[in-house]
Coordinates of C-alpha atoms in Angstrom, one line a residue:
M1 CA 0.0 0.0 -0.1
H2 CA 2.9 2.4 0.7
G3 CA 6.4 2.3 0.4
V4 CA 9.7 2.6 -0.7
L5 CA 12.0 0.4 -3.0
P6 CA 9.4 -0.8 -5.4
I7 CA 9.0 -3.9 -7.2
L8 CA 8.9 -3.8 -11.0
V9 CA 5.8 -5.3 -12.6
A10 CA 4.8 -6.1 -15.9
M11 CA 5.6 -3.6 -18.7
L12 CA 2.8 -1.3 -19.8
L13 CA 2.7 -0.8 -23.4
L14 CA 1.4 2.3 -24.7
T15 CA 0.4 1.0 -28.3
F16 CA -2.8 -0.9 -27.1
V17 CA -5.0 -2.9 -29.3
S18 CA -7.8 -0.9 -30.7
C19 CA -10.9 0.1 -28.7
E20 CA -13.9 -1.3 -30.5
K21 CA -17.0 1.2 -30.1
D22 CA -20.0 -0.6 -29.0
N23 CA -23.7 0.4 -29.1
D24 CA -24.5 2.3 -25.7
Y25 CA -25.5 0.0 -22.7
R26 CA -27.1 2.3 -20.1
A27 CA -27.8 1.2 -16.6
P28 CA -31.1 2.6 -15.6
Y29 CA -29.8 4.5 -12.5
I30 CA -27.1 6.4 -14.4
P31 CA -28.2 9.6 -16.3
D32 CA -26.9 9.9 -19.8
T33 CA -24.7 12.8 -21.3
P34 CA -23.8 13.4 -24.7
S35 CA -20.3 12.5 -23.7
D36 CA -21.1 9.0 -22.5
F37 CA -20.0 6.1 -24.8
S38 CA -19.3 2.3 -24.7
F39 CA -16.3 0.0 -26.1
T40 CA -15.0 -3.4 -26.0
Y41 CA -11.4 -4.0 -25.0
D42 CA -9.9 -7.5 -24.9
G43 CA -13.2 -9.0 -25.2
T44 CA -14.7 -6.9 -22.4
R45 CA -17.4 -4.3 -22.5
G46 CA -16.8 -1.0 -20.8
N47 CA -19.5 1.8 -20.5
V48 CA -18.0 5.0 -20.0
Y49 CA -20.0 7.6 -18.0
V50 CA -18.9 11.3 -17.4
V51 CA -19.2 12.0 -13.8
Q52 CA -17.6 15.4 -14.0
E53 CA -15.9 17.7 -16.6
H54 CA -13.3 20.3 -15.4
T55 CA -14.4 23.8 -15.2
K56 CA -11.0 25.5 -14.3
G57 CA -7.9 24.7 -16.3
T58 CA -7.3 24.2 -19.9
Y59 CA -7.0 20.3 -20.2
G60 CA -8.3 19.0 -16.8
Y61 CA -6.7 16.5 -14.9
P62 CA -8.0 12.9 -15.8
V63 CA -9.4 10.7 -13.1
V64 CA -10.9 7.1 -14.1
I65 CA -12.7 5.0 -11.6
M66 CA -13.6 1.6 -12.1
A67 CA -14.5 -1.7 -10.2
D68 CA -13.6 -5.3 -10.3
G69 CA -15.6 -8.2 -8.7
F70 CA -19.2 -6.6 -9.4
S71 CA -21.5 -8.7 -11.4
Q72 CA -24.4 -7.4 -13.7
T73 CA -26.6 -7.9 -10.7
D74 CA -24.3 -5.7 -8.5
I75 CA -24.6 -3.1 -11.2
D76 CA -28.3 -3.3 -11.8
N77 CA -29.2 -3.0 -8.1
G78 CA -26.8 0.2 -7.8
E79 CA -24.0 -1.5 -5.6
Y80 CA -21.6 -0.4 -8.3
Q81 CA -22.9 3.1 -8.7
K82 CA -22.5 3.5 -5.0
A83 CA -18.9 2.6 -4.8
V84 CA -18.0 4.9 -7.6
D85 CA -20.1 7.6 -5.6
N86 CA -18.2 7.0 -2.5
A87 CA -14.7 6.9 -4.1
V88 CA -15.6 10.4 -5.9
K89 CA -16.6 12.0 -2.6
A90 CA -13.5 10.6 -0.8
L91 CA -11.3 11.9 -3.7
T92 CA -12.2 15.6 -3.0
M93 CA -13.2 15.8 0.7
Q94 CA -9.9 17.3 2.1
K95 CA -7.5 19.9 1.4
P96 CA -5.8 20.7 -0.9
M97 CA -8.2 18.2 -3.2
K98 CA -11.3 20.0 -2.4
D99 CA -10.1 23.2 -3.6
L100 CA -8.9 21.6 -6.7
A101 CA -11.9 19.5 -7.6
E102 CA -12.9 21.9 -10.5
Y103 CA -9.7 20.8 -12.5
L104 CA -10.6 17.1 -12.6
D105 CA -12.2 15.4 -15.2
I106 CA -13.8 12.4 -13.6
Y107 CA -14.9 9.2 -15.6
S108 CA -16.9 5.9 -14.3
V109 CA -16.3 2.9 -16.4
V110 CA -18.8 0.1 -15.5
V111 CA -17.6 -3.3 -16.3
A112 CA -19.4 -6.4 -15.2
S113 CA -17.6 -9.6 -13.8
E114 CA -19.2 -13.0 -13.8
H115 CA -18.0 -13.6 -10.4
S116 CA -19.2 -11.2 -7.4
G117 CA -16.8 -10.4 -4.7
I118 CA -12.9 -10.1 -4.4
D119 CA -10.7 -12.4 -1.9
Y120 CA -7.5 -14.3 -1.8
T121 CA -8.2 -16.6 -4.7
E122 CA -8.3 -15.5 -8.3
H123 CA -11.8 -15.7 -9.7
N124 CA -13.4 -15.1 -13.1
T125 CA -13.8 -11.4 -12.6
A126 CA -13.2 -8.6 -15.4
F127 CA -9.7 -7.7 -14.5
K128 CA -8.4 -11.0 -12.5
T129 CA -7.7 -8.9 -9.4
Y130 CA -7.2 -10.9 -6.0
L131 CA -5.7 -10.1 -2.6
E132 CA -2.3 -11.7 -2.4
S133 CA -2.3 -12.7 1.2
K134 CA -3.8 -12.1 4.6
D135 CA -0.3 -11.3 5.8
N136 CA 0.2 -8.1 3.6
T137 CA -2.0 -5.8 1.6
N138 CA -0.9 -6.3 -1.6
V139 CA -3.3 -6.6 -4.6
I140 CA -2.8 -8.6 -7.8
G141 CA -4.6 -7.7 -11.1
D142 CA -4.2 -7.4 -14.8
T143 CA -2.5 -4.1 -14.7
A144 CA -2.1 -4.1 -18.8
K145 CA -5.9 -4.8 -19.1
I146 CA -6.6 -1.9 -16.9
G147 CA -4.2 0.3 -18.8
G148 CA -6.0 -0.7 -21.9
F149 CA -9.5 0.3 -20.3
T150 CA -8.1 3.7 -19.0
Y151 CA -6.7 4.2 -22.5
C152 CA -10.1 3.5 -24.1
S153 CA -12.0 5.8 -21.6
L154 CA -9.7 8.7 -22.4
R155 CA -10.9 8.2 -26.2
N156 CA -7.4 6.8 -27.3
S157 CA -5.4 9.4 -25.9
K158 CA -1.8 8.6 -24.9
E159 CA -1.0 12.1 -23.7
R160 CA -4.1 11.9 -21.5
L161 CA -3.0 8.4 -20.3
R162 CA 0.4 9.4 -19.3
N163 CA -0.8 11.5 -16.4
A164 CA -4.0 9.9 -15.4
L165 CA -5.1 8.4 -12.2
T166 CA -6.8 5.2 -12.4
I167 CA -8.8 4.0 -9.2
M168 CA -9.5 0.4 -9.3
L169 CA -12.1 -0.4 -6.7
L170 CA -12.5 -4.2 -5.3
N171 CA -15.6 -5.6 -4.1
S172 CA -14.1 -6.4 -0.9
A173 CA -14.1 -5.2 2.9
D174 CA -10.6 -6.5 3.8
Y175 CA -7.9 -4.2 4.6
A176 CA -5.7 -3.9 1.7
G177 CA -4.4 -1.8 -1.1
V178 CA -1.4 -0.6 -3.4
T179 CA -0.3 1.9 -5.9
L180 CA 1.5 1.4 -9.0
M181 CA 3.3 4.4 -10.6
S182 CA 4.8 4.4 -14.2
L183 CA 8.5 5.0 -14.4
D184 CA 8.3 8.1 -16.4
T185 CA 11.7 10.1 -16.2
T186 CA 10.3 13.1 -17.6
V187 CA 10.3 16.2 -15.2
V188 CA 8.6 19.3 -15.8
D189 CA 9.5 22.3 -13.8
T190 CA 10.6 19.7 -11.1
I191 CA 6.9 18.1 -11.2
P192 CA 6.9 14.3 -11.8
Q193 CA 4.9 12.8 -14.7
G194 CA 3.4 9.3 -15.1
W195 CA 0.3 7.2 -15.1
S196 CA -0.8 5.9 -11.5
L197 CA -3.0 3.0 -10.6
S198 CA -4.3 2.6 -7.1
Y199 CA -6.2 -0.9 -6.2
I200 CA -8.5 -0.2 -3.2
P201 CA -11.2 -2.2 -1.5
A202 CA -14.4 -0.4 -1.9
Y203 CA -15.4 -1.4 1.8
A204 CA -12.0 -1.7 3.5
T205 CA -12.4 -2.2 7.5
I206 CA -9.5 -2.8 9.8
S207 CA -9.9 -5.1 12.7
N208 CA -11.6 -3.0 15.1
G209 CA -14.6 -2.5 12.6
D210 CA -13.5 1.3 11.4
N211 CA -14.0 1.7 7.6
V212 CA -10.6 3.1 6.4
F213 CA -11.8 3.7 2.7
N214 CA -11.7 7.5 2.8
E215 CA -8.3 7.4 4.2
L216 CA -7.0 4.8 1.5
I217 CA -8.2 6.9 -1.4
M218 CA -6.5 10.0 0.2
H219 CA -3.2 8.3 1.0
E220 CA -2.9 5.9 -1.9
A221 CA -4.9 7.6 -5.0
V222 CA -4.3 11.4 -4.1
G223 CA -0.8 11.2 -2.0
H224 CA 1.0 8.5 -4.0
G225 CA -1.1 8.4 -7.5
I226 CA -1.3 12.2 -8.0
G227 CA 1.4 13.7 -5.7
K228 CA 4.0 11.0 -6.0
L229 CA 4.7 11.3 -2.1
G230 CA 6.9 9.1 -0.2
D231 CA 5.4 7.3 2.9
E232 CA 5.8 9.0 6.3
Y233 CA 5.5 6.0 8.6
W234 CA 8.4 3.6 9.5
Y235 CA 9.1 0.3 10.4
N236 CA 12.4 -1.0 12.5
D237 CA 14.3 -1.6 9.3
T238 CA 17.6 -0.3 7.8
P239 CA 17.5 0.7 4.3
K240 CA 19.7 -1.4 1.8
P241 CA 21.9 0.3 -0.7
E242 CA 19.3 0.0 -3.6
D243 CA 16.7 1.6 -1.5
I244 CA 18.8 4.6 -0.9
S245 CA 19.7 4.6 -4.6
F246 CA 16.1 4.6 -5.7
Y247 CA 15.0 7.5 -3.4
K248 CA 17.9 9.7 -4.8
Q249 CA 16.9 8.8 -8.4
S250 CA 13.4 9.3 -7.9
R251 CA 13.9 12.8 -6.2
R252 CA 15.4 13.7 -9.4
F253 CA 12.3 12.8 -11.1
G254 CA 10.3 15.0 -8.7
W255 CA 9.0 12.2 -6.3
S256 CA 8.7 12.1 -2.4
I257 CA 9.4 15.8 -1.7
N258 CA 7.9 15.2 1.5
I259 CA 10.9 13.1 2.6
K260 CA 14.6 14.0 3.3
Y261 CA 17.7 11.7 3.0
F262 CA 20.8 12.4 5.1
D263 CA 24.0 10.6 4.2
N264 CA 25.0 10.2 8.0
E265 CA 22.1 8.6 9.9
E266 CA 23.4 10.2 12.9
T267 CA 22.1 13.7 11.5
G268 CA 19.2 14.8 13.8
S269 CA 19.2 11.8 15.7
W270 CA 16.8 11.5 18.6
D271 CA 18.7 14.1 21.0
P272 CA 16.9 15.5 23.9
L273 CA 18.0 19.0 22.9
Y274 CA 15.1 18.6 20.4
L275 CA 12.4 18.0 23.0
Y276 CA 10.3 20.4 24.5
K277 CA 7.2 20.4 26.8
E278 CA 3.8 21.6 25.9
D279 CA 1.0 21.0 28.5
N280 CA 3.6 19.0 30.6
V281 CA 3.7 16.3 27.9
E282 CA 6.9 15.8 26.3
K283 CA 6.8 16.0 22.4
Y284 CA 9.6 15.3 20.0
Y285 CA 10.8 17.4 17.1
I286 CA 14.0 16.6 15.4
L287 CA 15.7 18.7 12.6
R288 CA 15.1 21.2 10.0
T289 CA 17.9 22.1 7.5
Q290 CA 17.5 25.7 7.0
D291 CA 20.5 26.2 4.8
A292 CA 20.2 23.3 2.4
E293 CA 19.8 24.5 -1.1
D294 CA 17.5 21.4 -1.9
D295 CA 15.4 21.6 1.2
V296 CA 11.8 22.4 0.0
L297 CA 10.4 23.0 3.4
V298 CA 12.9 26.0 4.0
P299 CA 10.1 28.7 2.4
F300 CA 7.7 27.9 5.0
V301 CA 9.9 27.9 7.9
D302 CA 9.8 31.7 8.5
D303 CA 6.4 32.2 6.8
S304 CA 3.9 33.3 9.8
R305 CA 0.9 31.7 8.0
Y306 CA 2.2 28.4 8.6
A307 CA 3.0 29.0 12.4
S308 CA 0.4 26.7 13.4
E309 CA 1.9 23.7 11.6
E310 CA 5.2 21.7 11.8
R311 CA 8.0 22.6 9.7
K312 CA 10.6 20.3 10.8
W313 CA 12.1 17.2 9.6
I314 CA 11.6 14.5 12.0
Q315 CA 13.4 11.3 12.2
G316 CA 12.0 8.2 10.4
G317 CA 10.1 8.0 7.2
Y318 CA 9.8 6.3 3.7
T319 CA 9.4 3.3 5.8
F320 CA 12.9 3.1 7.6
I321 CA 14.4 3.7 11.0
T322 CA 17.0 1.9 12.9
L323 CA 16.2 0.9 16.6
T324 CA 18.0 -0.8 19.0
D325 CA 15.0 -1.9 21.0
T326 CA 11.4 -2.1 20.4
W327 CA 10.3 1.6 20.6
C328 CA 14.0 2.8 21.3
G329 CA 13.6 1.9 25.0
D330 CA 11.2 3.6 27.6
E331 CA 13.1 6.6 29.0
Y332 CA 11.2 9.3 27.2
E333 CA 7.3 9.4 26.8
Y334 CA 5.9 11.7 24.1
T335 CA 2.3 12.4 22.7
D336 CA 2.1 13.1 19.3
E337 CA -0.1 15.7 17.4
K338 CA -3.2 13.0 17.2
G339 CA -2.8 12.4 20.9
K340 CA -1.1 8.8 20.6
T341 CA 1.6 8.3 23.3
K342 CA 4.5 6.2 22.8
D343 CA 7.6 5.4 25.0
V344 CA 11.1 6.1 23.5
K345 CA 14.6 6.6 24.4
P346 CA 15.9 9.3 21.9
N347 CA 19.6 8.3 21.9
L348 CA 18.9 4.9 20.4
C349 CA 17.4 5.6 17.1
K350 CA 19.1 6.5 13.8
S351 CA 17.6 7.0 10.3
H352 CA 18.9 8.3 7.0
F353 CA 15.2 9.4 6.3
Y354 CA 13.0 12.2 7.6
R355 CA 9.5 13.0 7.2
S356 CA 8.1 16.6 7.2
S357 CA 5.7 16.2 10.1
G358 CA 4.9 13.9 13.1
V359 CA 1.5 12.7 11.9
S360 CA 0.0 13.0 8.4
M361 CA -2.3 11.4 5.8
M362 CA 0.8 9.9 4.3
G363 CA 1.6 8.3 7.5
D364 CA -0.3 5.4 9.6
V365 CA -3.6 5.5 8.3
V366 CA -4.7 2.7 10.8
N367 CA -4.0 4.0 14.1
Y368 CA -5.5 7.7 13.7
V369 CA -8.6 9.5 12.5
D370 CA -8.8 13.0 11.2
L371 CA -5.7 12.9 9.4
E372 CA -4.7 15.6 7.1
F373 CA -2.0 16.3 4.4
N374 CA 1.0 18.2 5.7
I375 CA 2.4 21.3 3.9
L376 CA 4.9 19.5 1.4
S377 CA 2.0 16.8 0.5
R378 CA -0.4 19.8 -0.2
L379 CA 2.1 21.4 -2.3
A380 CA 3.2 18.4 -4.5
I381 CA -0.5 17.6 -5.0
Y382 CA -1.2 21.4 -6.0
K383 CA 1.8 21.6 -8.4
R384 CA 1.0 18.4 -10.2
I385 CA -2.7 18.9 -10.6
N386 CA -2.0 22.5 -11.9
K387 CA 0.8 21.5 -14.3
V388 CA -1.2 18.8 -15.9
A389 CA -4.4 20.6 -16.0
N390 CA -3.0 23.9 -17.3
G391 CA -0.3 22.4 -19.7
A392 CA 3.4 23.7 -20.2
G393 CA 2.6 27.5 -19.5
W394 CA 1.7 27.2 -15.9
K395 CA 4.5 28.0 -13.7
Y396 CA 4.7 27.5 -10.1
D397 CA 4.8 30.7 -7.7
Y398 CA 5.3 30.2 -4.0
E399 CA 3.2 33.3 -3.0
T400 CA 0.3 32.2 -5.4
F401 CA 0.4 28.7 -3.4
A402 CA 0.4 30.2 0.0
K403 CA -2.5 32.4 -0.8
F404 CA -4.3 29.4 -2.1
D405 CA -3.3 27.0 0.6
K406 CA -4.2 29.5 3.4
G407 CA -7.0 31.2 1.7
E408 CA -10.1 32.5 3.9
S409 CA -12.6 30.2 1.6
T410 CA -10.8 27.1 2.6
T411 CA -11.4 25.0 5.7
K412 CA -8.6 25.7 8.3
A413 CA -8.8 22.4 10.1
A414 CA -6.5 21.0 7.4
N415 CA -4.0 23.9 8.1
T416 CA -3.7 23.2 12.1
F417 CA -2.7 20.1 14.3
K418 CA -5.3 19.8 16.9
K419 CA -5.4 17.0 19.2
P420 CA -8.7 14.9 19.2
S421 CA -10.4 13.6 22.1
T422 CA -9.5 10.3 23.1
S423 CA -12.8 8.9 22.2
R424 CA -11.8 9.6 18.5
Q425 CA -8.7 7.6 18.7
R426 CA -8.7 4.1 17.1
T427 CA -7.6 1.2 19.3
I428 CA -6.9 -1.8 17.3
K429 CA -7.4 -5.2 18.7
E430 CA -4.6 -6.7 17.0
S431 CA -1.6 -5.8 14.9
E432 CA -2.7 -5.0 11.4
K433 CA -1.0 -6.6 8.2
Q434 CA 2.3 -5.6 7.0
L435 CA 1.9 -2.9 4.4
T436 CA 2.7 -3.2 0.8
R437 CA 5.3 -0.9 -0.7
P438 CA 4.1 0.8 -4.3
K439 CA 5.2 -1.0 -7.4
I440 CA 6.8 0.7 -10.2
I441 CA 5.1 0.0 -14.0
L442 CA 7.9 0.0 -16.7
Q443 CA 6.8 1.9 -20.0

């Protein structure tokens, strides 16, 4: 679902077989528009419905939503449409997406499967998706066919496909999900390019009964798929040389601006000098590199408009930290921005990788509620959507972004870190399965 060194998956060829236009089929509950159409690709029919056309921007940012494991009965009784509607709502429910919604072109592709439901066995579904294991959150599917359906849905436009986001909803309530991102080495004004595919169970639920579908849409589809962001959670694990090499390479492509790497893993280690007290509770903050030329956090550090938000690099991220004991011992206790308390011993933790805030949407989506995108995550999403939707003529300007990000018309909740009441915290009954790192699609 999240991750670091990706696993290479089957090559996606941009020379697809032709999309055969069909006579239109319409489910009775979906209103027609002049732009709706049908096609057959690889022997499977797809019915394309225009959910929304952009009202801002020159070209629009293409989002294609489809689902697997929904039978014709599921389509006819409205279950398919409910799943798509929930995805559309989740996609634009939070900053910066709620303020960028008018730049999106959103398409729903209705595809019937012979088998209803997705589980840990491959069945006769339209895209052959299934959950890999009860021990992880990986999803297997026919990536090339999904790419072909996206291509047909975008009226055979390779250029539109190149920067599209495809959300594949699974007829499952299991906690799972993964994002695949095409390895496009083109960078335009430091903004990454490339198609993304997010597999997300339509009814995803964790062990205590909480539904985490909205968080998965935000984290996977928006964070990884649109923003090309790195993960801000971490395991007790040491990066391999290839992990570090991939991070450095992908940063040159504009990926993971919310993560920073230091050659010396002792830099900014858990040092008591960086601890401070607030309301008699110890909280940890580690480092910011104010003099680094490549530090994208620097412009926000002295901007008073962002005084309510964290603007420091905090140790641990990109899934990596090295601990000498399970939580670094128990000498210090801190409570993070979401009210979660952990015991740590600062001088026993090391990491090359740092995240740009303590708790955010690109971190742990299981143990927290009311998650938000942090500054650099919002920046990456804003830049990517504007560049794709407006074309080569659009240029990033810091002051324009800050005014957009802090505008009076936007909700302030996403700009502040407020500790929720303990009743809003999740209490997980058991350890959740190991999260799956994103994969790279060769093209």
